Coordinates of C-alpha atoms and ligand atoms in Angstrom, one line a residue:
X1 CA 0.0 0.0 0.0
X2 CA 1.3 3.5 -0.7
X3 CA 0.8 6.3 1.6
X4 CA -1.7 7.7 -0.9
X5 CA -3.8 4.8 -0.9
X6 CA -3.6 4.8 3.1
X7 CA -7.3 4.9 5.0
X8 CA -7.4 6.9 8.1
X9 CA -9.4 6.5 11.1
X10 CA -9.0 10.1 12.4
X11 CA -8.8 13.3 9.7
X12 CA -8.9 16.9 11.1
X13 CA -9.6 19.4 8.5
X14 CA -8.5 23.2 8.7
X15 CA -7.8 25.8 6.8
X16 CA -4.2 25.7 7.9
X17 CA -1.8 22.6 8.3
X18 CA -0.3 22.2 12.0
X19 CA 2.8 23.4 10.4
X20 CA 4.0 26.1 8.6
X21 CA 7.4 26.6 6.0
X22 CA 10.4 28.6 6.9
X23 CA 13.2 29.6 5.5
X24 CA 16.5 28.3 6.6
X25 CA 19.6 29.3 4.6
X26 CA 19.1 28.7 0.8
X27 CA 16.6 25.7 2.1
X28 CA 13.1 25.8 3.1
X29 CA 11.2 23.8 6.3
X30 CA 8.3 23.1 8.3
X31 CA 7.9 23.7 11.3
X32 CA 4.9 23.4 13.4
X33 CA 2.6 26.4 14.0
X34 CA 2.2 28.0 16.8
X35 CA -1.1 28.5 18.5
X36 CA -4.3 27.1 20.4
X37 CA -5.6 24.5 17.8
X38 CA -2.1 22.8 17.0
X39 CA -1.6 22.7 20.9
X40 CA -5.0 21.3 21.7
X41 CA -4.6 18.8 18.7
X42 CA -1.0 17.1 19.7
X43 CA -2.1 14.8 22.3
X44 CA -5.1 13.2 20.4
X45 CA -2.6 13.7 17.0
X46 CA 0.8 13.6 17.6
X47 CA 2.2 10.2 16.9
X48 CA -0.9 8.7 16.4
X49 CA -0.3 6.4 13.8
X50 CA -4.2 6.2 12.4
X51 CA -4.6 10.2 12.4
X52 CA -4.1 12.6 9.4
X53 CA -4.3 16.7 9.1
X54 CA -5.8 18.6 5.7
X55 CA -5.3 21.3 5.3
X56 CA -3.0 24.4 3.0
X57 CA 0.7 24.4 3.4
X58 CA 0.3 28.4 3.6
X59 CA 1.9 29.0 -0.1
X60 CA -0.6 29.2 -2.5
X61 CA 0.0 26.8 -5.2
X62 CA 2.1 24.6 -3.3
X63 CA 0.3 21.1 -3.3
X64 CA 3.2 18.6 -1.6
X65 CA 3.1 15.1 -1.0
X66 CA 2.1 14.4 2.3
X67 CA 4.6 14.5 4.9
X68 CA 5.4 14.2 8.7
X69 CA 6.2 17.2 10.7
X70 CA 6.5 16.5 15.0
X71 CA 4.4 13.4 14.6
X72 CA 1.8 15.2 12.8
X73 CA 0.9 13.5 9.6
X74 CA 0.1 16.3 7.2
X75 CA -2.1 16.2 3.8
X76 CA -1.4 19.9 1.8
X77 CA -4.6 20.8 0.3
X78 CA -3.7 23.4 -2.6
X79 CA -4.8 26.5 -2.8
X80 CA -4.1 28.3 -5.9
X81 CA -3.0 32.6 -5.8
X82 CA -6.7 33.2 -7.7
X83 CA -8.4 31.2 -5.0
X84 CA -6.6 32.6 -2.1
X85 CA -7.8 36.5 -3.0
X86 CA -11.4 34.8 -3.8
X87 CA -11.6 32.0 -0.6
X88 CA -9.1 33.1 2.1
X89 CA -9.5 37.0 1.9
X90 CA -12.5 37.2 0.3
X91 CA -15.4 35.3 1.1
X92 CA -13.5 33.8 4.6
X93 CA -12.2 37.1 5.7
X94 CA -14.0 40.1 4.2
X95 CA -17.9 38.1 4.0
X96 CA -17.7 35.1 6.8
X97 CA -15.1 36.9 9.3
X98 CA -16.7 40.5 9.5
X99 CA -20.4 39.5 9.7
X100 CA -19.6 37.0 12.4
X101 CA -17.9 39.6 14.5
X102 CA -20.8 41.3 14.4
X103 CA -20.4 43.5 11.5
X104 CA -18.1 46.0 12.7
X105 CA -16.7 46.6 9.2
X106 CA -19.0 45.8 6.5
X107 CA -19.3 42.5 4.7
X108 CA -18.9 42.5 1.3
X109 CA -21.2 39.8 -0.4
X110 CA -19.4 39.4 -3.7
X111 CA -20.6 36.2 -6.1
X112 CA -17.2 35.3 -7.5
X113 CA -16.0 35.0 -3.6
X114 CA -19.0 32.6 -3.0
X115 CA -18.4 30.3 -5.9
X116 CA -14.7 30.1 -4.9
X117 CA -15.5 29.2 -1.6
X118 CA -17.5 26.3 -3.0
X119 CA -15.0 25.4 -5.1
X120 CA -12.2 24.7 -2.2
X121 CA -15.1 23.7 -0.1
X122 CA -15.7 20.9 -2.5
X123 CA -11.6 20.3 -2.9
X124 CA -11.4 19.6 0.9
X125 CA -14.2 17.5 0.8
X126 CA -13.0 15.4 -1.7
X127 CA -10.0 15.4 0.4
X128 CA -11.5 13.9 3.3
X129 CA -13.8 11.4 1.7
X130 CA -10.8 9.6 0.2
X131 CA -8.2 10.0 3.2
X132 CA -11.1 8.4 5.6
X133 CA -11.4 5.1 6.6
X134 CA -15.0 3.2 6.6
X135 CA -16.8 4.6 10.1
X136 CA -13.4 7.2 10.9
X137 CA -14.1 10.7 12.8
X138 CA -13.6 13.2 11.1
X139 CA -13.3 16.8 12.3
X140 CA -13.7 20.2 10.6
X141 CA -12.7 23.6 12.3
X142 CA -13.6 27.2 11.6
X143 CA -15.5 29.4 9.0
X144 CA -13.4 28.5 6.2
X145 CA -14.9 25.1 5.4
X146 CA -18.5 25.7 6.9
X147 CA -19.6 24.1 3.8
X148 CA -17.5 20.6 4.2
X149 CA -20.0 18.8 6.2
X150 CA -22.6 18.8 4.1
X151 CA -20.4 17.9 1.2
X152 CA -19.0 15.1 3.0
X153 CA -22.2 13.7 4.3
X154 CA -23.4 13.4 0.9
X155 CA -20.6 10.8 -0.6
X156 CA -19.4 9.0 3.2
X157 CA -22.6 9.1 5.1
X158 CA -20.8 6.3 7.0
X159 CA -18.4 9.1 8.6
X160 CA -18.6 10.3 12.0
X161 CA -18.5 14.2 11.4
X162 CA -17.8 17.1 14.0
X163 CA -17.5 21.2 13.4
X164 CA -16.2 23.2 15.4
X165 CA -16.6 26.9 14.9
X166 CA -13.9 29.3 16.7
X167 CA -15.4 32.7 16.0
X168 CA -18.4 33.9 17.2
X169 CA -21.5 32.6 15.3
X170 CA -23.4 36.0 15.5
X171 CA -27.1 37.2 16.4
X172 CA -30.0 35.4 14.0
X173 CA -30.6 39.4 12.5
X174 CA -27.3 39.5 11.2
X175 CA -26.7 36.2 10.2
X176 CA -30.0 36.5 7.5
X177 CA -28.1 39.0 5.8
X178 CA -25.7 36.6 4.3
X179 CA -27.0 35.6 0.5
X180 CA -26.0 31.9 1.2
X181 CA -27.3 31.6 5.2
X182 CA -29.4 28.7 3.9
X183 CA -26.7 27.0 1.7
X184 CA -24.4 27.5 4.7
X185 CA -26.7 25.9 7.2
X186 CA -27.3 23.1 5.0
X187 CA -23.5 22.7 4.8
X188 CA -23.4 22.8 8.6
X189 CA -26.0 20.8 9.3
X190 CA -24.0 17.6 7.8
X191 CA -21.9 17.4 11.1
X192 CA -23.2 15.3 13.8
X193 CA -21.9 17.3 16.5
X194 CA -21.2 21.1 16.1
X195 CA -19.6 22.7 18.7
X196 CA -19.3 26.4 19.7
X197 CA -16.9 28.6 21.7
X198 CA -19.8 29.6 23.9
X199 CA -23.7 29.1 25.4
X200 CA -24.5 32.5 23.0
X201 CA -23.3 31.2 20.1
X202 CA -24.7 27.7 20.0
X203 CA -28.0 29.4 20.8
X204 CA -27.6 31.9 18.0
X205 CA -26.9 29.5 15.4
X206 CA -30.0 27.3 17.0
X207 CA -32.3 29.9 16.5
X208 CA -30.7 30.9 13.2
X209 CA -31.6 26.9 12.2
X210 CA -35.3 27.5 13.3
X211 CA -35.9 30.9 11.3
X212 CA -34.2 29.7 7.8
X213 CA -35.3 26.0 7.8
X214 CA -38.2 26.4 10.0
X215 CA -36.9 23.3 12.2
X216 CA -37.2 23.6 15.4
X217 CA -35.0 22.4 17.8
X218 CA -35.2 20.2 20.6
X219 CA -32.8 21.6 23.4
X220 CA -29.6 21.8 21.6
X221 CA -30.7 18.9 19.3
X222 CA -31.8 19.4 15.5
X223 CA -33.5 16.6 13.7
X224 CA -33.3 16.8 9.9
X225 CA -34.2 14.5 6.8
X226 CA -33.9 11.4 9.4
X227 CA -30.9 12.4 11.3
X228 CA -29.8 14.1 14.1
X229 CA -27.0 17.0 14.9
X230 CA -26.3 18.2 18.4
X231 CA -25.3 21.5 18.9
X232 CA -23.0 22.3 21.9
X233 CA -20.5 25.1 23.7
X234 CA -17.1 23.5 23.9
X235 CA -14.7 26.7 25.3
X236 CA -11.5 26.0 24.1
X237 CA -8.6 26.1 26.2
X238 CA -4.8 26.5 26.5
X239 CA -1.6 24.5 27.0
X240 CA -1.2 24.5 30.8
X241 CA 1.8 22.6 30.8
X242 CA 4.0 24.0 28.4
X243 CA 3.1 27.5 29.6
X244 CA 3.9 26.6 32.8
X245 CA 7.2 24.7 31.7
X246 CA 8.6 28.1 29.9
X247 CA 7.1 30.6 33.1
X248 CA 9.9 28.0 35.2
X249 CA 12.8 28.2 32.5
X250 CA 15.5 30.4 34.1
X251 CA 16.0 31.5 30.3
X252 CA 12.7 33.0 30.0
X253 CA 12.4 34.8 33.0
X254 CA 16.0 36.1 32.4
X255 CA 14.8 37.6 29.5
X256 CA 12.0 39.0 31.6
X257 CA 13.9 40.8 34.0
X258 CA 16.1 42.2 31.0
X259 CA 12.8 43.3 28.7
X260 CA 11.9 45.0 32.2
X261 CA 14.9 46.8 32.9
X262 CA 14.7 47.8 28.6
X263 CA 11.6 49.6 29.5
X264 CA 12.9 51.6 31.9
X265 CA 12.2 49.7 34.9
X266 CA 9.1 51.2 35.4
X267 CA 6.6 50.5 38.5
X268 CA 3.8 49.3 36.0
X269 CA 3.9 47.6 33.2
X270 CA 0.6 47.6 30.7
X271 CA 0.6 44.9 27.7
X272 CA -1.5 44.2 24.9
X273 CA -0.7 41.5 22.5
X274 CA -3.1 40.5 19.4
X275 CA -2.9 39.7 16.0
X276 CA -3.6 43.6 14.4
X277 CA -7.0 43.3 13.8
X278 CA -10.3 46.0 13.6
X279 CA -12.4 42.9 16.1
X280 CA -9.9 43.4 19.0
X281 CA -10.1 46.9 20.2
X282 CA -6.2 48.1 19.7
X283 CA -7.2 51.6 19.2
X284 CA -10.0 51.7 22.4
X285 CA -7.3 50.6 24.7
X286 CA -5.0 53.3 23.3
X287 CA -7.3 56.4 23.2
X288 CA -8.3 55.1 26.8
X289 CA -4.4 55.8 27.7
X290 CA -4.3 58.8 26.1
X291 CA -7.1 60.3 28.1
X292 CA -5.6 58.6 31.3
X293 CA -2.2 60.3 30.6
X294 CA -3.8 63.1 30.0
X295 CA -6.2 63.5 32.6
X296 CA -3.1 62.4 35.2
X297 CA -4.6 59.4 36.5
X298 CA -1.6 57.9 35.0
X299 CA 1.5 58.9 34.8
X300 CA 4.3 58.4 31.9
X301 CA 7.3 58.9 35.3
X302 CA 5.8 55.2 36.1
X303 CA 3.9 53.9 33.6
X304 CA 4.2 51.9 30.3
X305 CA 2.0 50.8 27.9
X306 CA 3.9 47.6 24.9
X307 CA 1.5 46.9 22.4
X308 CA 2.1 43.4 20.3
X309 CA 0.3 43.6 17.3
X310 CA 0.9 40.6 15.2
X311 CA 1.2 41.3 11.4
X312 CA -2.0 39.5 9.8
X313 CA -4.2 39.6 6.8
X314 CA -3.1 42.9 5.6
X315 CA -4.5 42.4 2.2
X316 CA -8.1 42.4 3.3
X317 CA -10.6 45.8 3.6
X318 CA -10.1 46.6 7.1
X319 CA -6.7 45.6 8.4
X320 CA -4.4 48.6 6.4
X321 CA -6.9 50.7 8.4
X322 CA -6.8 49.7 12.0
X323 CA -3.3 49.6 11.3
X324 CA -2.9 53.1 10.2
X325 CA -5.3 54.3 13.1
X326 CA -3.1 52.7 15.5
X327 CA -0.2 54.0 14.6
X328 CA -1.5 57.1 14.8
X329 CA -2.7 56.8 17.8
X330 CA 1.3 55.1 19.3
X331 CA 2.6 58.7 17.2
X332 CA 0.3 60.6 19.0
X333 CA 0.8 59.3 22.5
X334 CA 4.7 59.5 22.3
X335 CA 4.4 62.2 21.0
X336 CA 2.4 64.4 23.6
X337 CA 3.7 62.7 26.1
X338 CA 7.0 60.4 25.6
X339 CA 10.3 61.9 27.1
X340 CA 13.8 61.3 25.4
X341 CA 14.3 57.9 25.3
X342 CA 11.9 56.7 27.1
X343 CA 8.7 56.3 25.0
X344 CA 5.3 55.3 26.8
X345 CA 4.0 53.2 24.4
X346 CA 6.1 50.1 22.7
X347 CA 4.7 49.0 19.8
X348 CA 5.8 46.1 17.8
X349 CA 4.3 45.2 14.3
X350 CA 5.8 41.7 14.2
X351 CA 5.1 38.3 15.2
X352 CA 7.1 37.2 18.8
X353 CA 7.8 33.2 19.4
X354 CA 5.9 32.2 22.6
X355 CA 9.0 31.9 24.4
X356 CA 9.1 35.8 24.7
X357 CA 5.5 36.3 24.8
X358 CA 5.6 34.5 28.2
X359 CA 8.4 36.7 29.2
X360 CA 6.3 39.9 28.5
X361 CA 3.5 38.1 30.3
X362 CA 5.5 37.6 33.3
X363 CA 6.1 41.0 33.6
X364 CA 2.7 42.5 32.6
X365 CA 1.2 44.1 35.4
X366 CA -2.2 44.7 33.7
X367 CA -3.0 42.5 30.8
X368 CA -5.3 44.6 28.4
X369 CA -7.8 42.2 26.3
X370 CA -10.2 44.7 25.1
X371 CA -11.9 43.3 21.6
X372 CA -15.2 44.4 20.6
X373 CA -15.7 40.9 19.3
X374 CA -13.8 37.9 20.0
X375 CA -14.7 34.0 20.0
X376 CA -12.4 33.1 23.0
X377 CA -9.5 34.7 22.9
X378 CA -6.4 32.5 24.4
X379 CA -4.3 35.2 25.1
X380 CA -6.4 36.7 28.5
X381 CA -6.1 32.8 29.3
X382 CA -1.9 33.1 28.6
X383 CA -1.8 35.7 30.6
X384 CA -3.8 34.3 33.7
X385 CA -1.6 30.9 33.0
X386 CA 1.7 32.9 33.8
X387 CA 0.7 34.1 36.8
X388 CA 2.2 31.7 39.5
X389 CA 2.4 33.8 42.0
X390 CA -1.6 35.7 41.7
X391 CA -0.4 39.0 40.6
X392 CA -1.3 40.8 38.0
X393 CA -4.9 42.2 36.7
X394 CA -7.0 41.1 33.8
X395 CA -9.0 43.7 32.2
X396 CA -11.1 41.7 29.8
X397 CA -13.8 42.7 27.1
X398 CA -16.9 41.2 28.3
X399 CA -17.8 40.5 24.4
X400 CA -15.2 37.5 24.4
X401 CA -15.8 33.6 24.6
X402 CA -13.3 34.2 27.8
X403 CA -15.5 36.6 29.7
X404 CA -17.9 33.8 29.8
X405 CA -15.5 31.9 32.4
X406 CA -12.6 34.5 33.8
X407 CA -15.7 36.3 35.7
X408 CA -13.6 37.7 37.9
X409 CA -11.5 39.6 35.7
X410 CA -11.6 42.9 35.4
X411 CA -14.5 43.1 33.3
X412 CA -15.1 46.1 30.6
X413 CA -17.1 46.6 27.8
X414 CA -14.8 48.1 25.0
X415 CA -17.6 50.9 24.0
X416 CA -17.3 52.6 26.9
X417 CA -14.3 54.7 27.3
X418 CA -15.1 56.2 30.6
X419 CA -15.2 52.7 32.1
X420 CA -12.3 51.4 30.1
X421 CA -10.1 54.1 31.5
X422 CA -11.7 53.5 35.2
X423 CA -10.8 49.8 34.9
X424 CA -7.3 50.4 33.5
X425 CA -7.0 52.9 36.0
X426 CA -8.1 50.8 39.1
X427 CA -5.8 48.1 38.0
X428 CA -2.4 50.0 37.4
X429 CA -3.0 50.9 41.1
X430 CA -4.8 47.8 42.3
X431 CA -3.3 46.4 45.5
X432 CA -1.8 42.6 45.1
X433 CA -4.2 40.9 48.0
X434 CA -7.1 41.9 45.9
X435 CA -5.9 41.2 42.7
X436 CA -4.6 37.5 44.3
X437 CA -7.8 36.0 45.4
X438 CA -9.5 37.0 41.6
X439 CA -5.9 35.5 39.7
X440 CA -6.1 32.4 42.3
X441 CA -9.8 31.8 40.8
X442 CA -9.2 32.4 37.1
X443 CA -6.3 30.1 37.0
X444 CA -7.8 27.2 38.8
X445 CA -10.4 27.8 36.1
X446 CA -7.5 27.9 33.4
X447 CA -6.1 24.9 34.6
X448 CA -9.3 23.1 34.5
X449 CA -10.1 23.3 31.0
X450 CA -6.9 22.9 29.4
X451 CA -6.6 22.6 25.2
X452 CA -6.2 19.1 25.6
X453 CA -9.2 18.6 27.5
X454 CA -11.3 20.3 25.3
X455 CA -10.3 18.3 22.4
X456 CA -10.8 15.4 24.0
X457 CA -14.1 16.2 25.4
X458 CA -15.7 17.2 22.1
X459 CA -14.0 13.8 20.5
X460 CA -15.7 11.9 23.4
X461 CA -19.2 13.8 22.8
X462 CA -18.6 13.0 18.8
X463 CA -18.4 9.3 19.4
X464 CA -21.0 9.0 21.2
X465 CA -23.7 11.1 19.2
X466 CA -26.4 9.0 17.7
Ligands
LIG501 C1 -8.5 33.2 14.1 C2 -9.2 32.1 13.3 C3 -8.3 31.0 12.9 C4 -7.1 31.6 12.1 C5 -6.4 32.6 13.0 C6 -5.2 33.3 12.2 O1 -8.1 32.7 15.3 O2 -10.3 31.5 14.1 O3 -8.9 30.0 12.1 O4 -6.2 30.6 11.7 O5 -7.3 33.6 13.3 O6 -5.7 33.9 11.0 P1 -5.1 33.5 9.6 O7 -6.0 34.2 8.7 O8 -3.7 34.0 9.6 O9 -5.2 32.0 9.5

């Protein structure tokens, strides 16, 4: 048997392979990616002999043999340039992506996007039905492939088939906007199990079921054309361990102390890290410093704001924007109120291995998660996770999946700049015994609903649906 003709009894389906191609030298690699789904997929992947990935290499054109990368078996699904502008940053990121965050840059509903959604849609299902083996589990994650399901269902309706969405499925009223909702429900509806970051979003996509099929739904259970899909919120969590391993490496917090003492040493240290996107709220949190500086609460002699903003998707409508109006804002902010050398805000427009991520983490004194729209969010959950010793304060948007559990953050809502600043102002002066007993309780919850026990509880609920 070649390894093309090999069955498998466990295929995983994502936009993005576990592993992504760098340069080294005159050569090329792969590495594996970093971030929450390859994490929570190693245990139930890694070295499992009977368990494949599919999903693009992250070049478009490229369409490799399969290959083995950290005991992830990998299947490249190509992608060609064309499809990539159509697909990936047009219908996924500029229709899908801005109407599930609720809108807060206009979709664009364009028909050539749609048709090469279908098109790669149908590729990855075509995928899967030949890499599974009779009766395998197969699962599909995020709004890329919503319409896999239902493709797969139709040629292996002897698969076992889970979804799991990690955005936000939004409010019924928005979602009926979308010219496909009902091609896209029938494409969900294919999956056994679906699974959602959060209560609110399984019950939106419930009630968006009911209004465009007229189906009504028992509980969280659909009945359809003689079958049955259950719907469920599966909160996806982070890699306890390996946090906690790098918080104890004398390596990392070395480099802790010494991105401290680069700052300036100053008594309080404010952080945000994201991927530079319009949904997560870069430019609230900054004009809610400005007005703090301004105002006095806080002061630039002991206060300093770094600001991680990860390069991403800067072709699509949107992202050139938030990224000029932050920087901007970082230009106007050092510039009223930086002294030589010593700006107040650091900003970094790159991308930061998670080695030095914790390192900032551990020296974050108030950890600013402010999106306006965010399905979980791992990094508020980083943050809490290198915390050993309680200190430190959260100040989370309440309109992300993590709100849901770390209660007893520092709650905000990102539309409200008078409160923002009060939170952020509370915090920077927060005593530690307060701030202890609310970090003790988040990171128990942290702790308890780790990546790998998210995975394996939506795999245990997918075996054992009907
Ligand atoms: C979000 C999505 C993921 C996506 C990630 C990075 O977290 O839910 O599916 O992979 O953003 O975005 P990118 O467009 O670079 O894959």
């Amino acid at each position: 048997m070649t390894a093309e003709d090999q069955k498998w009894s466990f295929v995983v389906a994502a936009n993005r392979l576990p592993v992504r191609r760098v340069r080294e030298g005159d050569a090329a690699k792969w590495v594996p990616s970093p971030g929450g789904l390859v994490s929570a997929m190693r245990p139930v992947m890694s070295g499992n002999p009977n368990a494949v990935w599919a999903g693009w290499p992250g070049v478009p054109g490229l369409g490799a043999e399969p290959f083995d990368v950290d005991g992830f078996q990998c299947h490249p699904v190509s992608v060609s340039q064309g499809e990539l502008q159509l697909f990936y940053e047009g219908f996924s990121n500029a229709t899908l992506w801005p109407l599930f965050h609720d809108a807060l840059v206009p979709p664009e509903y364009h028909r050539t996007w749609w048709d090469a959604y279908r098109t790669v849609n149908q590729r990855y299902a075509d995928t899967v039905a030949d890499l599974a083996a009779p009766g395998a589990a197969v699962w599909i994650h995020d709004y890329h492939l919503l319409l896999v399901p239902g493709l797969l269902r139709k040629v292996r309706p002897d698969l076992r088939i889970g979804f799991f969405l990690h955005i936000p499925f939004p409010a019924r009223e928005l979602y009926i906007r979308l010219p496909w909702r009902t091609e896209i429900i029938d494409g969900l509806l294919g999956a056994d199990l679906i699974g959602l970051q959060t209560p609110l979003g399984a019950d939106n996509f419930c009630r968006a079921v009911t209004r465009i099929t007229g189906i009504k739904t028992t509980g969280k259970t659909i009945h359809h054309n003689g079958r049955t899909t259950q719907v469920g919120a599966f909160p996806i969590g982070i890699d306890t361990e390996r946090i906690a391993g790098l918080v104890a490496d004398p390596a990392v917090q070395a480099r802790a102390v010494e991105i401290r003492q680069s700052l300036g040493s100053p008594a309080t240290v404010l952080l945000g890290v994201d991927r530079l996107d319009y949904t997560k709220g870069i430019e609230v949190r900054l004009r809610a410093f400005r007005e703090l500086l301004a105002e006095r609460r806080l002061s630039v002699d002991d206060c300093v704001l770094v600001q991680i903003a990860e390069p991403s998707r800067s072709q699509v409508t949107g992202y050139a924007e938030v990224r000029r109006e932050v920087e901007q804002l970082v230009g106007d902010v050092n510039g009223n109120f930086g002294v030589m050398g010593r700006p107040v805000v650091h900003y970094l427009h790159q991308s930061h291995p998670i080695e030095e991520l914790v390192a900032m983490y551990l020296i974050a004194d108030v950890m600013l998660v402010t999106p306006l729209r965010d399905g979980m969010n791992l990094v508020a959950k980083e943050y809490v996770a290198c915390r050993p010793d309680n200190t430190g304060v959260l100040v989370l948007s309440e309109f992300t999946g993590a709100a849901q559990e770390l209660r007893a953050a520092e709650l905000i809502n990102p539309h409200d700049i008078e409160g923002l600043k009060s939170a952020m102002e509370a915090a920077a002066h927060r005593p530690s015994a307060e701030a202890g007993a609310a970090m003790r309780t988040m990171r128990r919850l942290v702790r308890s609903n780790t990546a790998q026990r998210w995975a394996e509880r939506f795999l245990a609920r997918l075996e054992a649906s009907p």
